[in-house]
Coordinates of N, CA, C and O in Angstrom, one line a residue:
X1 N 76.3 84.8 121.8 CA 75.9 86.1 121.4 C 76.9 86.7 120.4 O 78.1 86.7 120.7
X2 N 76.3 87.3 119.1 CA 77.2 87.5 118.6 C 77.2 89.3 118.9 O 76.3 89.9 119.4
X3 N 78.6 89.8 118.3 CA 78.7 91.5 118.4 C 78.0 92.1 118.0 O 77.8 93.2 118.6
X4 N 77.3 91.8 117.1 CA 76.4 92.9 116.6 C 74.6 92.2 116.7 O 73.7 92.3 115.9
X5 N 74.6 91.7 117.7 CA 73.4 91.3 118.4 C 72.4 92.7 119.1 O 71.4 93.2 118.6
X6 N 72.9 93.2 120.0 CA 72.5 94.9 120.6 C 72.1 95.5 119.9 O 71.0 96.0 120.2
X7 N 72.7 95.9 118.5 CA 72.1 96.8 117.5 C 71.2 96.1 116.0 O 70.8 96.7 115.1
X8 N 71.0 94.6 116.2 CA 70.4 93.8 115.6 C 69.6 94.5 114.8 O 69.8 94.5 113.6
X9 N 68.5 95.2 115.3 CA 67.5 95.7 115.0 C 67.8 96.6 114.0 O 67.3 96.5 112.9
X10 N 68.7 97.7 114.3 CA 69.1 98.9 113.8 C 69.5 98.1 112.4 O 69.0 98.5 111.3
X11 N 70.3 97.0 112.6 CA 71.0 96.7 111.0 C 69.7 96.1 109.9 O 69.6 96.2 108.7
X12 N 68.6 95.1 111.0 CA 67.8 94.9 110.4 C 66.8 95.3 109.4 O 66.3 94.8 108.4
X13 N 66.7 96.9 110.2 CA 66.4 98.1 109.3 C 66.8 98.6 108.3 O 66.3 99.0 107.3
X14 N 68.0 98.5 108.7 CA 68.7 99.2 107.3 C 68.8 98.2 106.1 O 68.6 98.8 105.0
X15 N 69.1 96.9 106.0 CA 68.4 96.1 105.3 C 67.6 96.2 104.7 O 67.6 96.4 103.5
X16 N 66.6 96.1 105.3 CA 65.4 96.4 104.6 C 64.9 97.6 104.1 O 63.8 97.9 103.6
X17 N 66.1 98.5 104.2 CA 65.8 99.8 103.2 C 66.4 99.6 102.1 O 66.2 100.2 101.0
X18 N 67.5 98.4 102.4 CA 68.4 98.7 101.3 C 67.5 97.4 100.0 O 67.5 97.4 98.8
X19 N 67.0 96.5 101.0 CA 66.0 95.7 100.1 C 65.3 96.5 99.4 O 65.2 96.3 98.2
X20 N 64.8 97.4 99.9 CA 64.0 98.3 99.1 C 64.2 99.1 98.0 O 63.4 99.1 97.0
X21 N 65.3 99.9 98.0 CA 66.2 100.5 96.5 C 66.3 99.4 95.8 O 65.9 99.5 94.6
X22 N 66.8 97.9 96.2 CA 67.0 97.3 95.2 C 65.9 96.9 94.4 O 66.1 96.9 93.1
X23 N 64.6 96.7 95.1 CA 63.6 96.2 94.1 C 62.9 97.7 93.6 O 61.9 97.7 92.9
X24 N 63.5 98.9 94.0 CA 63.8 99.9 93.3 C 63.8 100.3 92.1 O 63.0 101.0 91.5
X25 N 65.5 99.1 91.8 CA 66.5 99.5 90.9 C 65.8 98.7 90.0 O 66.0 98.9 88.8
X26 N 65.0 97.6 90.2 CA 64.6 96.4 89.6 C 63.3 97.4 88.8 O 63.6 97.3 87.6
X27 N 62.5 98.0 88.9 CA 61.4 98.8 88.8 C 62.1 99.9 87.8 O 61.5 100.2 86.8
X28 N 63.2 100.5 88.1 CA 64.0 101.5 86.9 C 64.3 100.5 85.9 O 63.9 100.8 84.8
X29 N 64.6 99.8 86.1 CA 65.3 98.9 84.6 C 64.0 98.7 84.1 O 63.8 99.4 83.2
X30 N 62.8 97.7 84.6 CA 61.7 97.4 83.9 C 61.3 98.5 83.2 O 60.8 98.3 82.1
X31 N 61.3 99.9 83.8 CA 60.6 100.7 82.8 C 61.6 101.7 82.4 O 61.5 102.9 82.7
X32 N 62.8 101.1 81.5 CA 63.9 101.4 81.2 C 64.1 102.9 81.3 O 63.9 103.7 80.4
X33 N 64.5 103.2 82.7 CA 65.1 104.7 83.1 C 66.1 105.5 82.7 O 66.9 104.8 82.1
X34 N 66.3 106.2 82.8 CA 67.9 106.8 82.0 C 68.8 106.3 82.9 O 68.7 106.3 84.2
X35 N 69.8 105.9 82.1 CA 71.3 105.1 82.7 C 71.4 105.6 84.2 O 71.0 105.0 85.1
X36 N 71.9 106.6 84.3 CA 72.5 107.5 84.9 C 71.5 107.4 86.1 O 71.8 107.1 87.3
X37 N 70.4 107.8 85.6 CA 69.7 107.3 87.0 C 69.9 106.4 87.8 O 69.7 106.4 89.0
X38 N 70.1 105.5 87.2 CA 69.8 103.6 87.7 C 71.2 103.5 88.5 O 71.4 103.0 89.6
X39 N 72.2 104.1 87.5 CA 73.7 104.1 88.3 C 73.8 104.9 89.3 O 74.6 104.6 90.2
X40 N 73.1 105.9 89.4 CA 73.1 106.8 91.0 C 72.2 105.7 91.6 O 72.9 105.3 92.6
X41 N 71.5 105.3 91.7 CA 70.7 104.5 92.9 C 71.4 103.0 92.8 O 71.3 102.2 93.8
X42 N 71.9 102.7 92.0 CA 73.0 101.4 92.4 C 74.4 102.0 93.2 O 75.1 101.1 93.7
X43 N 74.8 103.3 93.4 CA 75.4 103.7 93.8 C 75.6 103.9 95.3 O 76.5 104.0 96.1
X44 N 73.9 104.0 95.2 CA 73.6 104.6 96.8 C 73.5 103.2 97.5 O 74.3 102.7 98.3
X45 N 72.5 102.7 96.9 CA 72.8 101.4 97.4 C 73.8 100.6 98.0 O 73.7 100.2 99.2
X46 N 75.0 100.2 97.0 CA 76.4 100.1 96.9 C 76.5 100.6 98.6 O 76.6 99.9 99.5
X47 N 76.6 102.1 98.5 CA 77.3 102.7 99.9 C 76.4 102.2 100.9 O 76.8 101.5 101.9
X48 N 75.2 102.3 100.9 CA 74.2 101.1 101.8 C 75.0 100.0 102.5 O 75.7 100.1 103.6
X49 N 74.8 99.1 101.6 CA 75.5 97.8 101.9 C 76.8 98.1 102.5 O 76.9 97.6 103.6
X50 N 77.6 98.7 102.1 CA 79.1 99.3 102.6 C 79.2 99.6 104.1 O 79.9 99.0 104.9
X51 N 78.1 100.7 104.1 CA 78.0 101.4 106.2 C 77.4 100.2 106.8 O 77.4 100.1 108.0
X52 N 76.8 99.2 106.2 CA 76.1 97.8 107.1 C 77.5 96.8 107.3 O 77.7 95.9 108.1
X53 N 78.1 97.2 106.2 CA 79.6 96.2 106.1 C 80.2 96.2 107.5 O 80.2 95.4 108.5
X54 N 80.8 97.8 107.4 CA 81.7 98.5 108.3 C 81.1 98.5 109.9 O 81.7 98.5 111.0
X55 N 80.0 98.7 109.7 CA 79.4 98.7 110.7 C 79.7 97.2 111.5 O 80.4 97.2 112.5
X56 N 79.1 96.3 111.1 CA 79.0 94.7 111.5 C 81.0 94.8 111.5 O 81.5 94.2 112.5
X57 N 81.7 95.2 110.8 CA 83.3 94.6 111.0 C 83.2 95.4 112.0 O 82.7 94.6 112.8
X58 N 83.4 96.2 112.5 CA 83.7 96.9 114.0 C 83.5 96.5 115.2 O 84.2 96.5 116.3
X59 N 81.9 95.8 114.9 CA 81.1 95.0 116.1 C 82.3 93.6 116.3 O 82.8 93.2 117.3
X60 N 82.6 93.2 115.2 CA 83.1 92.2 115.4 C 84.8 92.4 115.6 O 85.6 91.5 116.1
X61 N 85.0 93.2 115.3 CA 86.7 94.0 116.2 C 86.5 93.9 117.5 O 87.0 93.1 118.3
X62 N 85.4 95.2 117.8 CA 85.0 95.0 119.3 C 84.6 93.8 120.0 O 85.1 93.4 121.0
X63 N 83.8 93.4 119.6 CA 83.6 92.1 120.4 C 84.0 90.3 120.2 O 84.3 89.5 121.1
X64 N 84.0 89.9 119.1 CA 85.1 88.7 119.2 C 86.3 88.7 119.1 O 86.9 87.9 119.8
X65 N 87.0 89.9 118.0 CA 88.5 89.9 117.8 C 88.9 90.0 119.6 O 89.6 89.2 120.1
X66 N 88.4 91.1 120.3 CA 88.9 91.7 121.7 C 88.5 90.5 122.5 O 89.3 90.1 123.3
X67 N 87.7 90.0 122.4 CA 87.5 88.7 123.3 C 88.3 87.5 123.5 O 88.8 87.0 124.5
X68 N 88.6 86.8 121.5 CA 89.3 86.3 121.4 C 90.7 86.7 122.1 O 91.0 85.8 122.9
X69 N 91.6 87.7 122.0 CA 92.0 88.2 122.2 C 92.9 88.1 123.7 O 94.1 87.7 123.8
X70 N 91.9 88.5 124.6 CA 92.2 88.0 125.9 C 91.5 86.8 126.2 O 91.0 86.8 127.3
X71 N 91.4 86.0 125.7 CA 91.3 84.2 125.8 C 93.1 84.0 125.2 O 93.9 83.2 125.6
X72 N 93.3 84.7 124.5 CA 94.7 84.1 124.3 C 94.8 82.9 123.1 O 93.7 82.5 122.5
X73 N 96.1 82.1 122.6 CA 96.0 81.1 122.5 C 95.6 81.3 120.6 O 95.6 82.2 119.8
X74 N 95.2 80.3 120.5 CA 95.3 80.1 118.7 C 94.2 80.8 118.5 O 94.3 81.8 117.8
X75 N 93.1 80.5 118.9 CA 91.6 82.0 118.8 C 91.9 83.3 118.4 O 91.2 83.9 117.6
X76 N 93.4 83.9 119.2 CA 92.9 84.8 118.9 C 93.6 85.1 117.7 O 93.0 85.9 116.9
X77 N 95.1 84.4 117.3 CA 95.5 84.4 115.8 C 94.2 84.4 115.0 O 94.0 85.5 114.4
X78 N 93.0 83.3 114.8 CA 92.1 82.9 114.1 C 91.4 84.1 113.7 O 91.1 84.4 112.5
X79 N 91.1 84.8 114.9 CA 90.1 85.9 115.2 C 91.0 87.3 113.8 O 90.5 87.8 112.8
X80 N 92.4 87.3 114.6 CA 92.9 88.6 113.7 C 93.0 88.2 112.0 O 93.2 89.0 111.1
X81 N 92.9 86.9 112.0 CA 93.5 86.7 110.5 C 92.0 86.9 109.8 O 92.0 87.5 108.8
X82 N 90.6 86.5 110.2 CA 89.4 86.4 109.6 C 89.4 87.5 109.6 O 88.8 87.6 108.6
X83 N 89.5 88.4 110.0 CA 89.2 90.4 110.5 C 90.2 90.6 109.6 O 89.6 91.1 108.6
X84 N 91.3 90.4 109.4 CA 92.0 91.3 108.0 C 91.3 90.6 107.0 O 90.9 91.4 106.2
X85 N 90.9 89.2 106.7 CA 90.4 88.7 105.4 C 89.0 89.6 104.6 O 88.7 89.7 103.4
X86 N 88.5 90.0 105.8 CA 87.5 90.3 105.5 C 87.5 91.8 105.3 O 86.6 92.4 104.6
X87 N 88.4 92.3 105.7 CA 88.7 94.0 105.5 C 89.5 93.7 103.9 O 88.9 94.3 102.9
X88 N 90.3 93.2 103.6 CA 90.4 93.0 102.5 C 89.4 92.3 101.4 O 89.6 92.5 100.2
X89 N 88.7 91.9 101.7 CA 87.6 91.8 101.0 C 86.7 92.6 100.9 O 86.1 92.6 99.8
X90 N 86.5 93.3 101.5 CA 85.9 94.8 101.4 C 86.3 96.1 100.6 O 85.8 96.9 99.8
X91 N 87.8 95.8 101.1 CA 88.6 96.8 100.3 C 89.0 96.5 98.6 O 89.7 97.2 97.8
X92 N 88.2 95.3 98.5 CA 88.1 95.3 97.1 C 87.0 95.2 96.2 O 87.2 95.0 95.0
X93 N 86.1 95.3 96.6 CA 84.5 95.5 97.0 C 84.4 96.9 96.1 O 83.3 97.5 96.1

């Protein structure tokens, strides 16, 4: 089971909202919108994707880093080093 299994649903949703601006944004471009527009809704979007980011890294703080964790042993090195990689990767995002 992974951490963010429980709220599966919830993320799944928001997905698919965020599918949805995108073919949105795809629909502003085709009927060439003013810039500015297109860049506020790639924006929103952008932060979209972002709260599904943060959201899913937390689940996975909480539940494999902490698991790993108390298993001990090289896991949980593994666990903390993929959890900073990935916040760093975010943070440059």
């Amino acid at each position: 089971m992974r951490g963010y299994t429980e709220g599966k649903d919830g993320y799944l949703k928001r997905l698919r909202r965020i599918e949805g601006q995108i073919r949105g944004l795809q629909r502003m471009v085709d009927n060439d919108e003013y810039c500015i527009d297109v860049l506020t809704q790639i924006s929103a979007a952008t932060k979209a994707l972002q709260a599904v980011s943060l959201g899913l890294l937390d689940e996975h703080l909480k539940h494999c880093v902490s698991q790993a964790i108390a298993e001990g042993g090289d896991g949980a090195e593994d666990k903390i080093r993929e959890a900073s990689e990935a916040i760093a990767r975010l943070v440059r995002s």
